Amino acid sequence: MKYLRALVASFASFALAALAPAGAACNSDQGTASDGARAIDPWALVPIRDENPDPNVIEVTLEAREGTKTYGTSPPTPVWTYDGSVPGPFIDAKVGDRVIIKLKSSLPEPTTIHWHGIRLPAGMDGTIAMQSPIPPGGTFRYEFVFKDAGLYWYHPHVRSDVQVQKGLYGAIRVRGPNEPAADQEHVVMLDDVRLKPDGTLAEFLDDTSKMMGREGNTLLVNGQTDATLPVRSGAALRLRLVNTANGRFFNLRLPGHTWRVIGHDGGLLPKPYDTERLLISPGERYDVMVIATGAAGSVVDLMNDAYERGHESGGRPSMTVAHLRFSEEPALSGRKLPDAFPAIEALSDTATRIPLVLDEGFRNGELVFMINDQVFPGIPHIRVENGGQRILEVKNASEMDHPFHLHGFFFQVLEKNGVRQPLESMGNKDTIIIPAKSTLKLVSRFDEPGHWMYHCHILEHAEGGMMGEIHVEP
Ligand code: C2O
Ligand code: CU
Ligand code: CU
């Protein structure tokens, strides 16, 4: 089984469960949803207020401003918000919708919004490569069309390590024509904050945070501690997960259950796969389904296990992220999980290679994060003709994992340490873990002109120099 071996190699640190049983039908005989469980969604995000009556246009005025938020039993925390909420308002759309966001910034420092994972015109991407930061009191109008189904997110791209940590982030769900049937579907924004006893956020200037990215002492799902989701036993549950933390990798396990991964960053997978663990680095998304199974009234904890991402970071105890509480309703039966989605067009595996070496080091006594021995903005721009394909050969020479992120384009993973990766179960990605001392070959088609960023999504690493630009010619 060449395919299975490749899959095992690509997720070497996971305990891999059996592959999907053959012949499970897509989308059929799902029966009626569990209304009891669906009526109240304690994980619900605040929806945006669409000001435009056109069903194919989403138009919203968004204000970035200071606010407060209460995390669990902690005293109120001063945070930065979009329209007063953390996470910011949830954009729920369908492929082909046009979105217009009129951002007003009332923050005390410049900001932008970047639309992580969305393919859009470069001028709308919210980076300083294409846009001057919006000053305090300033406005900017973002407008683009959603081309691809999937789960995406938005966040600032100025001092992002500070601004995202303070609460500026929100989710975007774009629905496509091939959505699988599910009894319950939830967007799950994973985050952490480091709260001090007085409720304020720690300033995190310690050496570990600089080296590894900020990690908090409090885990959050959609901005909540101890979030509990009611589920009905036997229900097909779909979770759309995104890791919005600065530095923490989530390594999720739901005891007694096996996840079926049906999608990655850029949409559904032609060949979903099963796994016991979801390792999600900052910026990545996982689209998973599971048949929730438990006795009426029982609770199953969603656990985050330690993960060694370098510099002896792996020895910590497991933490509870959230809980599933099984309702008293009679169990549902006969739910099946999808085992196939439409094929994805494969990009070239012979395109010109661009070597990128990620490393850490010291410059003038300061810890820096480098690409090809240079620090942003000193890293030479990569130039590509419009429509050109390139293989980014990303080598991690450092002692820790780096989640590599590309703006504006998806990439496909060709190889990991010389081992071919199956497109059918990797799909299109925009963020991927480059493990310490490993090399991945990623191929992209650069078919939108402009200046695009690529960087490590540990935001302290990006701000610390591990960031570059790709210039696609007009
Ligand atoms: Cu979510 Cu440049 O990143
Ligand atoms: Cu991005
Ligand atoms: Cu990094």
Short mmCIF file of C-alpha atoms and ligand atoms in Angstrom, two decimals:
data_model
loop_
_atom_site.label_atom_id
_atom_site.label_comp_id
_atom_site.label_asym_id
_atom_site.label_seq_id
_atom_site.Cartn_x
_atom_site.Cartn_y
_atom_site.Cartn_z
CA MET A 1 0.00 0.00 0.00
CA LYS A 2 2.12 2.82 -1.33
CA TYR A 3 -0.58 5.37 -0.56
CA LEU A 4 -0.85 4.36 3.08
CA ARG A 5 2.92 4.48 3.49
CA ALA A 6 3.08 7.96 2.05
CA LEU A 7 0.31 9.04 4.36
CA VAL A 8 2.05 7.55 7.37
CA ALA A 9 5.24 9.31 6.36
CA SER A 10 3.44 12.61 6.03
CA PHE A 11 1.92 12.37 9.47
CA ALA A 12 4.71 10.48 11.15
CA SER A 13 3.95 11.92 14.57
CA PHE A 14 0.30 10.96 14.47
CA ALA A 15 -1.22 7.70 15.56
CA LEU A 16 -2.89 6.85 12.27
CA ALA A 17 -6.23 5.08 12.39
CA ALA A 18 -7.61 2.80 9.72
CA LEU A 19 -8.39 4.40 6.40
CA ALA A 20 -12.00 5.07 5.54
CA PRO A 21 -14.01 1.94 4.82
CA ALA A 22 -14.72 1.66 1.13
CA GLY A 23 -18.19 2.38 -0.18
CA ALA A 24 -19.50 4.74 2.52
CA ALA A 25 -21.90 6.98 0.66
CA CYS A 26 -21.59 10.74 0.45
CA ASN A 27 -24.41 13.02 1.42
CA SER A 28 -27.14 10.38 1.47
CA ASP A 29 -29.68 9.26 4.07
CA GLN A 30 -28.62 11.69 6.75
CA GLY A 31 -32.13 11.99 8.15
CA THR A 32 -33.33 15.06 9.97
CA ALA A 33 -31.08 17.17 12.12
CA SER A 34 -31.24 17.13 15.86
CA ASP A 35 -33.23 20.29 16.45
CA GLY A 36 -32.61 20.28 20.17
CA ALA A 37 -28.87 20.42 19.70
CA ARG A 38 -29.03 22.85 16.83
CA ALA A 39 -31.34 25.39 18.44
CA ILE A 40 -28.72 26.68 20.86
CA ASP A 41 -25.15 26.83 19.69
CA PRO A 42 -23.01 27.88 22.64
CA TRP A 43 -20.06 28.01 20.25
CA ALA A 44 -21.79 30.51 17.98
CA LEU A 45 -19.76 33.46 16.77
CA VAL A 46 -21.22 36.96 16.50
CA PRO A 47 -22.57 37.32 12.94
CA ILE A 48 -21.70 40.37 10.84
CA ARG A 49 -24.44 42.88 10.09
CA ASP A 50 -24.93 42.76 6.34
CA GLU A 51 -26.05 46.22 5.17
CA ASN A 52 -26.67 45.16 1.57
CA PRO A 53 -30.01 43.59 0.53
CA ASP A 54 -28.45 41.85 -2.49
CA PRO A 55 -28.16 38.14 -1.52
CA ASN A 56 -24.87 37.92 -3.42
CA VAL A 57 -23.26 40.92 -1.77
CA ILE A 58 -22.09 41.18 1.82
CA GLU A 59 -21.45 44.74 2.89
CA VAL A 60 -20.39 45.60 6.37
CA THR A 61 -18.96 48.48 8.36
CA LEU A 62 -16.40 47.26 10.84
CA GLU A 63 -14.73 49.30 13.55
CA ALA A 64 -11.45 48.21 15.09
CA ARG A 65 -11.50 49.56 18.63
CA GLU A 66 -10.47 48.96 22.19
CA GLY A 67 -12.83 47.08 24.48
CA THR A 68 -13.00 44.63 27.33
CA LYS A 69 -13.71 40.93 27.49
CA THR A 70 -14.25 38.57 30.38
CA TYR A 71 -12.48 35.23 30.12
CA GLY A 72 -14.10 32.67 32.45
CA THR A 73 -13.87 33.82 36.07
CA SER A 74 -10.95 36.19 35.44
CA PRO A 75 -11.47 39.97 36.00
CA PRO A 76 -12.31 41.88 32.77
CA THR A 77 -9.44 42.03 30.27
CA PRO A 78 -8.64 45.09 28.14
CA VAL A 79 -8.63 43.79 24.54
CA TRP A 80 -8.72 45.07 20.95
CA THR A 81 -11.85 44.18 19.03
CA TYR A 82 -13.66 44.33 15.73
CA ASP A 83 -17.03 45.91 16.58
CA GLY A 84 -16.63 45.11 20.25
CA SER A 85 -16.31 41.34 20.02
CA VAL A 86 -13.48 38.79 20.32
CA PRO A 87 -13.42 36.89 18.02
CA GLY A 88 -14.61 39.53 15.56
CA PRO A 89 -17.86 39.17 13.60
CA PHE A 90 -18.24 35.96 11.59
CA ILE A 91 -18.52 36.30 7.82
CA ASP A 92 -20.68 33.49 6.41
CA ALA A 93 -20.74 33.47 2.61
CA LYS A 94 -20.95 31.32 -0.48
CA VAL A 95 -18.64 30.99 -3.46
CA GLY A 96 -19.15 33.91 -5.83
CA ASP A 97 -20.33 36.36 -3.18
CA ARG A 98 -18.85 39.84 -3.28
CA VAL A 99 -17.79 41.23 0.07
CA ILE A 100 -17.26 44.88 0.95
CA ILE A 101 -15.72 45.72 4.31
CA LYS A 102 -15.55 49.37 5.26
CA LEU A 103 -13.00 49.37 8.04
CA LYS A 104 -12.72 52.26 10.44
CA SER A 105 -9.82 52.13 12.83
CA SER A 106 -10.18 53.64 16.28
CA LEU A 107 -7.10 51.85 17.53
CA PRO A 108 -4.23 53.84 19.04
CA GLU A 109 -1.79 52.57 16.37
CA PRO A 110 -1.83 51.80 12.61
CA THR A 111 -3.45 48.59 11.39
CA THR A 112 -4.68 46.69 8.31
CA ILE A 113 -6.81 43.61 7.73
CA HIS A 114 -5.33 40.62 5.96
CA TRP A 115 -7.71 37.93 4.63
CA HIS A 116 -5.79 34.77 5.42
CA GLY A 117 -6.10 32.13 2.68
CA ILE A 118 -8.41 34.12 0.39
CA ARG A 119 -7.41 34.49 -3.25
CA LEU A 120 -8.02 38.16 -4.03
CA PRO A 121 -6.45 41.16 -5.80
CA ALA A 122 -3.11 42.04 -4.17
CA GLY A 123 -4.28 45.55 -3.24
CA MET A 124 -6.93 44.01 -0.99
CA ASP A 125 -4.56 41.64 0.83
CA GLY A 126 -3.89 44.04 3.69
CA THR A 127 -0.11 43.86 3.82
CA ILE A 128 2.37 46.70 3.90
CA ALA A 129 3.71 45.38 0.59
CA MET A 130 0.57 46.80 -1.05
CA GLN A 131 -1.16 49.16 1.37
CA SER A 132 -0.15 51.92 3.76
CA PRO A 133 -1.27 51.06 7.27
CA ILE A 134 -4.54 52.71 8.28
CA PRO A 135 -3.72 55.41 10.85
CA PRO A 136 -5.76 55.95 14.02
CA GLY A 137 -9.09 57.44 12.93
CA GLY A 138 -8.55 56.34 9.31
CA THR A 139 -10.67 54.16 7.05
CA PHE A 140 -10.14 51.65 4.25
CA ARG A 141 -12.55 49.86 1.93
CA TYR A 142 -11.78 46.20 1.20
CA GLU A 143 -13.70 44.63 -1.66
CA PHE A 144 -13.28 41.26 -3.36
CA VAL A 145 -15.11 38.10 -4.46
CA PHE A 146 -14.90 34.74 -2.73
CA LYS A 147 -13.51 32.28 -5.30
CA ASP A 148 -13.01 29.18 -3.16
CA ALA A 149 -15.06 27.24 -0.62
CA GLY A 150 -13.37 26.73 2.71
CA LEU A 151 -12.74 28.21 6.13
CA TYR A 152 -10.59 31.33 6.25
CA TRP A 153 -9.85 34.04 8.77
CA TYR A 154 -8.94 37.68 9.02
CA HIS A 155 -6.45 39.52 11.19
CA PRO A 156 -4.17 42.61 11.12
CA HIS A 157 -0.85 42.53 9.27
CA VAL A 158 0.85 45.33 11.19
CA ARG A 159 2.58 44.35 14.45
CA SER A 160 0.51 41.20 14.06
CA ASP A 161 2.11 39.46 17.03
CA VAL A 162 0.68 42.15 19.31
CA GLN A 163 -2.56 43.01 17.51
CA VAL A 164 -3.78 39.41 16.99
CA GLN A 165 -2.92 38.53 20.57
CA LYS A 166 -4.99 41.47 21.80
CA GLY A 167 -8.09 39.99 20.12
CA LEU A 168 -8.18 41.14 16.50
CA TYR A 169 -9.23 38.07 14.53
CA GLY A 170 -12.39 36.67 12.95
CA ALA A 171 -13.58 33.70 10.87
CA ILE A 172 -14.86 33.51 7.31
CA ARG A 173 -16.77 30.49 6.04
CA VAL A 174 -17.33 30.17 2.31
CA ARG A 175 -19.75 27.44 1.29
CA GLY A 176 -19.42 25.62 -2.01
CA PRO A 177 -21.50 23.21 -4.08
CA ASN A 178 -20.19 19.99 -2.45
CA GLU A 179 -20.81 20.49 1.24
CA PRO A 180 -21.41 17.16 3.02
CA ALA A 181 -24.52 16.63 5.11
CA ALA A 182 -24.01 16.94 8.87
CA ASP A 183 -26.31 16.99 11.86
CA GLN A 184 -24.29 19.77 13.46
CA GLU A 185 -21.61 22.04 12.08
CA HIS A 186 -19.51 24.47 14.11
CA VAL A 187 -16.69 26.86 13.39
CA VAL A 188 -14.01 26.42 16.05
CA MET A 189 -11.48 29.22 16.51
CA LEU A 190 -8.68 27.89 18.71
CA ASP A 191 -6.65 30.42 20.66
CA ASP A 192 -4.89 31.01 23.95
CA VAL A 193 -4.23 34.04 26.13
CA ARG A 194 -1.84 34.57 29.02
CA LEU A 195 -3.92 36.23 31.71
CA LYS A 196 -2.41 37.85 34.75
CA PRO A 197 -4.30 37.66 38.08
CA ASP A 198 -5.64 41.19 37.52
CA GLY A 199 -7.14 40.14 34.17
CA THR A 200 -4.69 42.01 31.96
CA LEU A 201 -2.80 40.26 29.19
CA ALA A 202 0.84 39.58 30.00
CA GLU A 203 3.30 41.58 27.92
CA PHE A 204 5.33 38.43 27.17
CA LEU A 205 8.75 39.87 26.79
CA ASP A 206 10.39 36.78 28.28
CA ASP A 207 12.93 34.85 26.26
CA THR A 208 10.76 31.76 25.79
CA SER A 209 8.00 33.83 24.17
CA LYS A 210 10.49 35.50 21.86
CA MET A 211 11.93 32.14 20.90
CA MET A 212 8.74 30.07 20.64
CA GLY A 213 6.02 32.67 20.13
CA ARG A 214 3.61 33.70 22.88
CA GLU A 215 1.75 30.86 24.53
CA GLY A 216 -1.07 31.54 26.95
CA ASN A 217 -2.18 29.91 30.19
CA THR A 218 -5.85 29.85 29.12
CA LEU A 219 -7.18 27.92 26.12
CA LEU A 220 -10.07 29.39 24.17
CA VAL A 221 -12.69 28.12 21.74
CA ASN A 222 -14.40 31.04 20.00
CA GLY A 223 -13.14 33.31 22.74
CA GLN A 224 -14.60 31.17 25.54
CA THR A 225 -13.00 29.15 28.29
CA ASP A 226 -14.56 25.77 29.13
CA ALA A 227 -16.91 25.91 26.16
CA THR A 228 -19.45 23.08 26.30
CA LEU A 229 -21.27 21.90 23.21
CA PRO A 230 -24.46 19.83 23.45
CA VAL A 231 -24.39 16.91 21.01
CA ARG A 232 -26.72 14.03 20.32
CA SER A 233 -25.19 10.58 20.34
CA GLY A 234 -24.84 9.14 16.85
CA ALA A 235 -24.85 12.59 15.23
CA ALA A 236 -22.52 13.39 12.35
CA LEU A 237 -20.62 16.36 13.74
CA ARG A 238 -18.59 18.65 11.48
CA LEU A 239 -16.00 20.96 13.01
CA ARG A 240 -14.26 23.68 11.00
CA LEU A 241 -11.11 24.38 12.99
CA VAL A 242 -8.62 27.23 12.71
CA ASN A 243 -5.67 27.90 14.98
CA THR A 244 -5.42 31.66 15.60
CA ALA A 245 -2.85 31.44 18.40
CA ASN A 246 0.47 33.27 18.07
CA GLY A 247 2.70 30.33 18.89
CA ARG A 248 0.79 27.38 20.30
CA PHE A 249 0.36 24.26 18.16
CA PHE A 250 -2.89 22.46 19.00
CA ASN A 251 -2.60 18.68 19.14
CA LEU A 252 -6.22 17.60 19.56
CA ARG A 253 -7.66 14.30 20.64
CA LEU A 254 -11.27 13.36 21.38
CA PRO A 255 -11.06 10.22 23.54
CA GLY A 256 -12.91 7.25 22.07
CA HIS A 257 -13.33 8.93 18.68
CA THR A 258 -11.54 8.95 15.33
CA TRP A 259 -11.58 12.12 13.23
CA ARG A 260 -12.27 11.98 9.55
CA VAL A 261 -10.37 14.84 7.95
CA ILE A 262 -12.45 15.99 4.97
CA GLY A 263 -10.71 19.27 4.19
CA HIS A 264 -7.60 21.34 4.71
CA ASP A 265 -6.91 25.08 4.28
CA GLY A 266 -8.09 25.36 0.69
CA GLY A 267 -11.22 23.20 0.70
CA LEU A 268 -12.40 19.60 0.59
CA LEU A 269 -10.07 16.64 0.00
CA PRO A 270 -10.62 14.23 -2.89
CA LYS A 271 -9.64 11.45 -0.48
CA PRO A 272 -10.53 12.14 3.19
CA TYR A 273 -8.49 10.25 5.78
CA ASP A 274 -8.93 9.11 9.37
CA THR A 275 -6.73 10.02 12.31
CA GLU A 276 -6.81 10.01 16.11
CA ARG A 277 -4.94 13.34 16.38
CA LEU A 278 -5.18 16.72 14.75
CA LEU A 279 -1.95 18.66 14.85
CA ILE A 280 -2.86 22.24 13.89
CA SER A 281 -0.18 24.92 13.73
CA PRO A 282 -0.93 28.67 13.85
CA GLY A 283 -2.81 29.71 10.70
CA GLU A 284 -3.79 26.21 9.54
CA ARG A 285 -7.35 24.95 9.14
CA TYR A 286 -8.78 21.44 9.47
CA ASP A 287 -12.28 20.47 8.34
CA VAL A 288 -13.21 17.30 10.22
CA MET A 289 -16.19 15.08 10.86
CA VAL A 290 -16.85 12.55 13.59
CA ILE A 291 -19.78 10.39 14.66
CA ALA A 292 -20.21 11.61 18.22
CA THR A 293 -20.89 8.61 20.46
CA GLY A 294 -21.63 8.69 24.16
CA ALA A 295 -24.16 7.80 26.84
CA ALA A 296 -26.99 10.25 27.51
CA GLY A 297 -25.80 12.95 29.89
CA SER A 298 -22.13 12.03 29.66
CA VAL A 299 -19.33 14.47 28.87
CA VAL A 300 -16.29 13.93 26.67
CA ASP A 301 -13.41 16.40 26.91
CA LEU A 302 -11.64 17.65 23.83
CA MET A 303 -7.99 17.37 24.86
CA ASN A 304 -4.90 19.24 23.75
CA ASP A 305 -1.83 17.03 24.24
CA ALA A 306 1.74 18.22 24.50
CA TYR A 307 3.67 18.37 21.26
CA GLU A 308 7.42 18.71 20.87
CA ARG A 309 7.97 21.53 18.38
CA GLY A 310 11.58 22.12 19.37
CA HIS A 311 13.65 23.54 22.22
CA GLU A 312 12.17 21.03 24.68
CA SER A 313 8.62 22.32 24.35
CA GLY A 314 6.99 18.89 24.49
CA GLY A 315 7.00 17.96 28.16
CA ARG A 316 3.90 19.73 29.37
CA PRO A 317 0.66 18.16 30.63
CA SER A 318 -2.44 17.75 28.47
CA MET A 319 -5.06 20.50 28.79
CA THR A 320 -8.79 20.43 28.23
CA VAL A 321 -9.88 22.67 25.34
CA ALA A 322 -13.66 22.21 25.49
CA HIS A 323 -16.35 19.66 26.31
CA LEU A 324 -19.03 17.75 24.43
CA ARG A 325 -22.10 16.99 26.51
CA PHE A 326 -24.39 14.23 25.24
CA SER A 327 -28.08 15.09 25.31
CA GLU A 328 -30.84 12.87 26.69
CA GLU A 329 -32.38 12.41 23.24
CA PRO A 330 -32.39 8.90 21.76
CA ALA A 331 -29.25 8.17 19.77
CA LEU A 332 -29.25 8.73 16.04
CA SER A 333 -28.19 5.82 13.90
CA GLY A 334 -26.97 5.10 10.41
CA ARG A 335 -24.88 8.22 9.93
CA LYS A 336 -22.04 7.78 7.47
CA LEU A 337 -19.09 10.04 6.86
CA PRO A 338 -18.14 11.14 3.34
CA ASP A 339 -15.19 9.36 1.77
CA ALA A 340 -14.69 11.24 -1.49
CA PHE A 341 -14.92 14.75 -2.95
CA PRO A 342 -14.13 16.09 -6.44
CA ALA A 343 -10.57 15.85 -7.75
CA ILE A 344 -8.12 18.75 -7.59
CA GLU A 345 -6.02 19.76 -10.59
CA ALA A 346 -2.38 18.88 -9.90
CA LEU A 347 0.23 21.59 -10.44
CA SER A 348 3.64 21.01 -12.01
CA ASP A 349 6.29 18.92 -10.28
CA THR A 350 8.99 20.12 -12.69
CA ALA A 351 8.67 23.90 -12.30
CA THR A 352 11.71 26.01 -11.45
CA ARG A 353 12.81 25.53 -7.84
CA ILE A 354 13.33 28.35 -5.39
CA PRO A 355 15.33 27.30 -2.33
CA LEU A 356 14.33 28.92 0.98
CA VAL A 357 16.26 28.08 4.13
CA LEU A 358 14.62 28.92 7.47
CA ASP A 359 16.90 29.45 10.44
CA GLU A 360 17.28 31.19 13.76
CA GLY A 361 20.31 33.10 14.97
CA PHE A 362 21.62 36.28 16.57
CA ARG A 363 22.26 39.69 15.01
CA ASN A 364 23.87 42.31 17.22
CA GLY A 365 22.91 40.28 20.25
CA GLU A 366 19.23 40.11 19.19
CA LEU A 367 17.46 36.86 18.41
CA VAL A 368 16.39 36.90 14.76
CA PHE A 369 14.57 34.56 12.41
CA MET A 370 16.04 34.30 8.94
CA ILE A 371 15.29 33.18 5.43
CA ASN A 372 18.38 32.45 3.33
CA ASP A 373 20.50 34.10 6.05
CA GLN A 374 18.66 37.42 5.72
CA VAL A 375 16.09 39.18 7.85
CA PHE A 376 12.96 40.96 6.53
CA PRO A 377 12.94 43.43 4.79
CA GLY A 378 16.44 42.51 3.63
CA ILE A 379 15.42 39.24 2.00
CA PRO A 380 15.62 39.57 -1.81
CA HIS A 381 12.17 39.51 -3.46
CA ILE A 382 11.24 36.47 -5.51
CA ARG A 383 10.11 37.48 -9.01
CA VAL A 384 7.64 35.41 -11.01
CA GLU A 385 5.93 36.11 -14.33
CA ASN A 386 2.13 36.26 -14.16
CA GLY A 387 0.78 32.71 -14.42
CA GLY A 388 4.14 31.11 -13.69
CA GLN A 389 4.53 28.07 -11.46
CA ARG A 390 7.38 27.70 -8.98
CA ILE A 391 8.44 25.02 -6.53
CA LEU A 392 9.31 26.52 -3.16
CA GLU A 393 11.88 24.18 -1.66
CA VAL A 394 11.58 25.12 2.00
CA LYS A 395 14.31 23.74 4.23
CA ASN A 396 14.08 24.20 7.97
CA ALA A 397 17.64 24.31 9.29
CA SER A 398 16.58 25.43 12.76
CA GLU A 399 15.89 23.52 15.97
CA MET A 400 12.13 24.05 15.93
CA ASP A 401 9.11 23.68 13.66
CA HIS A 402 7.96 26.66 11.60
CA PRO A 403 4.46 26.94 10.07
CA PHE A 404 5.18 28.34 6.60
CA HIS A 405 2.42 30.54 5.15
CA LEU A 406 1.97 31.92 1.63
CA HIS A 407 -0.41 34.79 0.87
CA GLY A 408 -2.72 34.98 -2.13
CA PHE A 409 -2.17 31.50 -3.57
CA PHE A 410 -2.63 27.94 -2.46
CA PHE A 411 0.24 25.51 -2.72
CA GLN A 412 0.36 21.76 -3.12
CA VAL A 413 2.80 19.64 -1.14
CA LEU A 414 4.91 17.63 -3.56
CA GLU A 415 7.47 16.09 -1.22
CA LYS A 416 8.43 15.91 2.41
CA ASN A 417 12.05 14.88 3.00
CA GLY A 418 12.11 13.31 -0.44
CA VAL A 419 8.89 11.33 0.05
CA ARG A 420 6.12 12.05 -2.42
CA GLN A 421 2.92 13.36 -0.78
CA PRO A 422 -0.55 12.36 -2.03
CA LEU A 423 -2.45 15.35 -3.41
CA GLU A 424 -5.79 13.59 -2.80
CA SER A 425 -5.33 13.73 0.97
CA MET A 426 -3.20 16.88 1.28
CA GLY A 427 -5.27 19.11 -0.98
CA ASN A 428 -4.63 22.80 -1.41
CA LYS A 429 -2.88 24.46 1.51
CA ASP A 430 -1.69 27.95 2.41
CA THR A 431 0.02 27.14 5.72
CA ILE A 432 2.02 24.02 6.60
CA ILE A 433 4.37 22.84 9.30
CA ILE A 434 7.99 22.59 8.16
CA PRO A 435 9.33 20.39 10.96
CA ALA A 436 12.78 21.09 12.37
CA LYS A 437 15.54 19.74 10.11
CA SER A 438 13.06 18.90 7.33
CA THR A 439 12.53 20.00 3.74
CA LEU A 440 9.20 20.35 1.98
CA LYS A 441 8.64 21.02 -1.70
CA LEU A 442 5.58 23.18 -2.30
CA VAL A 443 4.29 24.15 -5.74
CA SER A 444 2.15 27.20 -6.54
CA ARG A 445 0.78 28.92 -9.61
CA PHE A 446 1.30 32.68 -9.28
CA ASP A 447 -1.56 33.97 -11.38
CA GLU A 448 -2.43 37.25 -9.65
CA PRO A 449 -0.07 40.21 -10.11
CA GLY A 450 1.24 42.21 -7.19
CA HIS A 451 3.41 41.90 -4.13
CA TRP A 452 2.65 38.97 -1.84
CA MET A 453 4.06 38.01 1.53
CA TYR A 454 5.24 34.65 2.72
CA HIS A 455 6.30 34.08 6.33
CA CYS A 456 6.36 31.88 9.38
CA HIS A 457 2.92 32.05 11.07
CA ILE A 458 4.41 32.06 14.54
CA LEU A 459 3.77 35.79 14.56
CA GLU A 460 6.82 36.62 16.71
CA HIS A 461 8.96 34.86 14.09
CA ALA A 462 7.39 36.80 11.23
CA GLU A 463 7.90 40.09 13.06
CA GLY A 464 11.38 38.87 14.02
CA GLY A 465 12.44 38.64 10.38
CA MET A 466 11.14 35.36 8.92
CA MET A 467 9.10 37.01 6.18
CA GLY A 468 9.65 37.78 2.50
CA GLU A 469 7.89 39.01 -0.64
CA ILE A 470 7.01 37.40 -3.94
CA HIS A 471 6.51 39.89 -6.77
CA VAL A 472 4.24 38.63 -9.54
CA GLU A 473 4.63 40.72 -12.67
CA PRO A 474 1.62 42.39 -14.30
CU1 C2O B 1 -2.43 34.84 8.61
CU2 C2O B 1 0.48 36.90 6.65
O1 C2O B 1 -0.99 35.85 7.65
CU CU B 2 -2.19 35.10 5.17
CU CU B 3 8.69 30.16 12.96
#
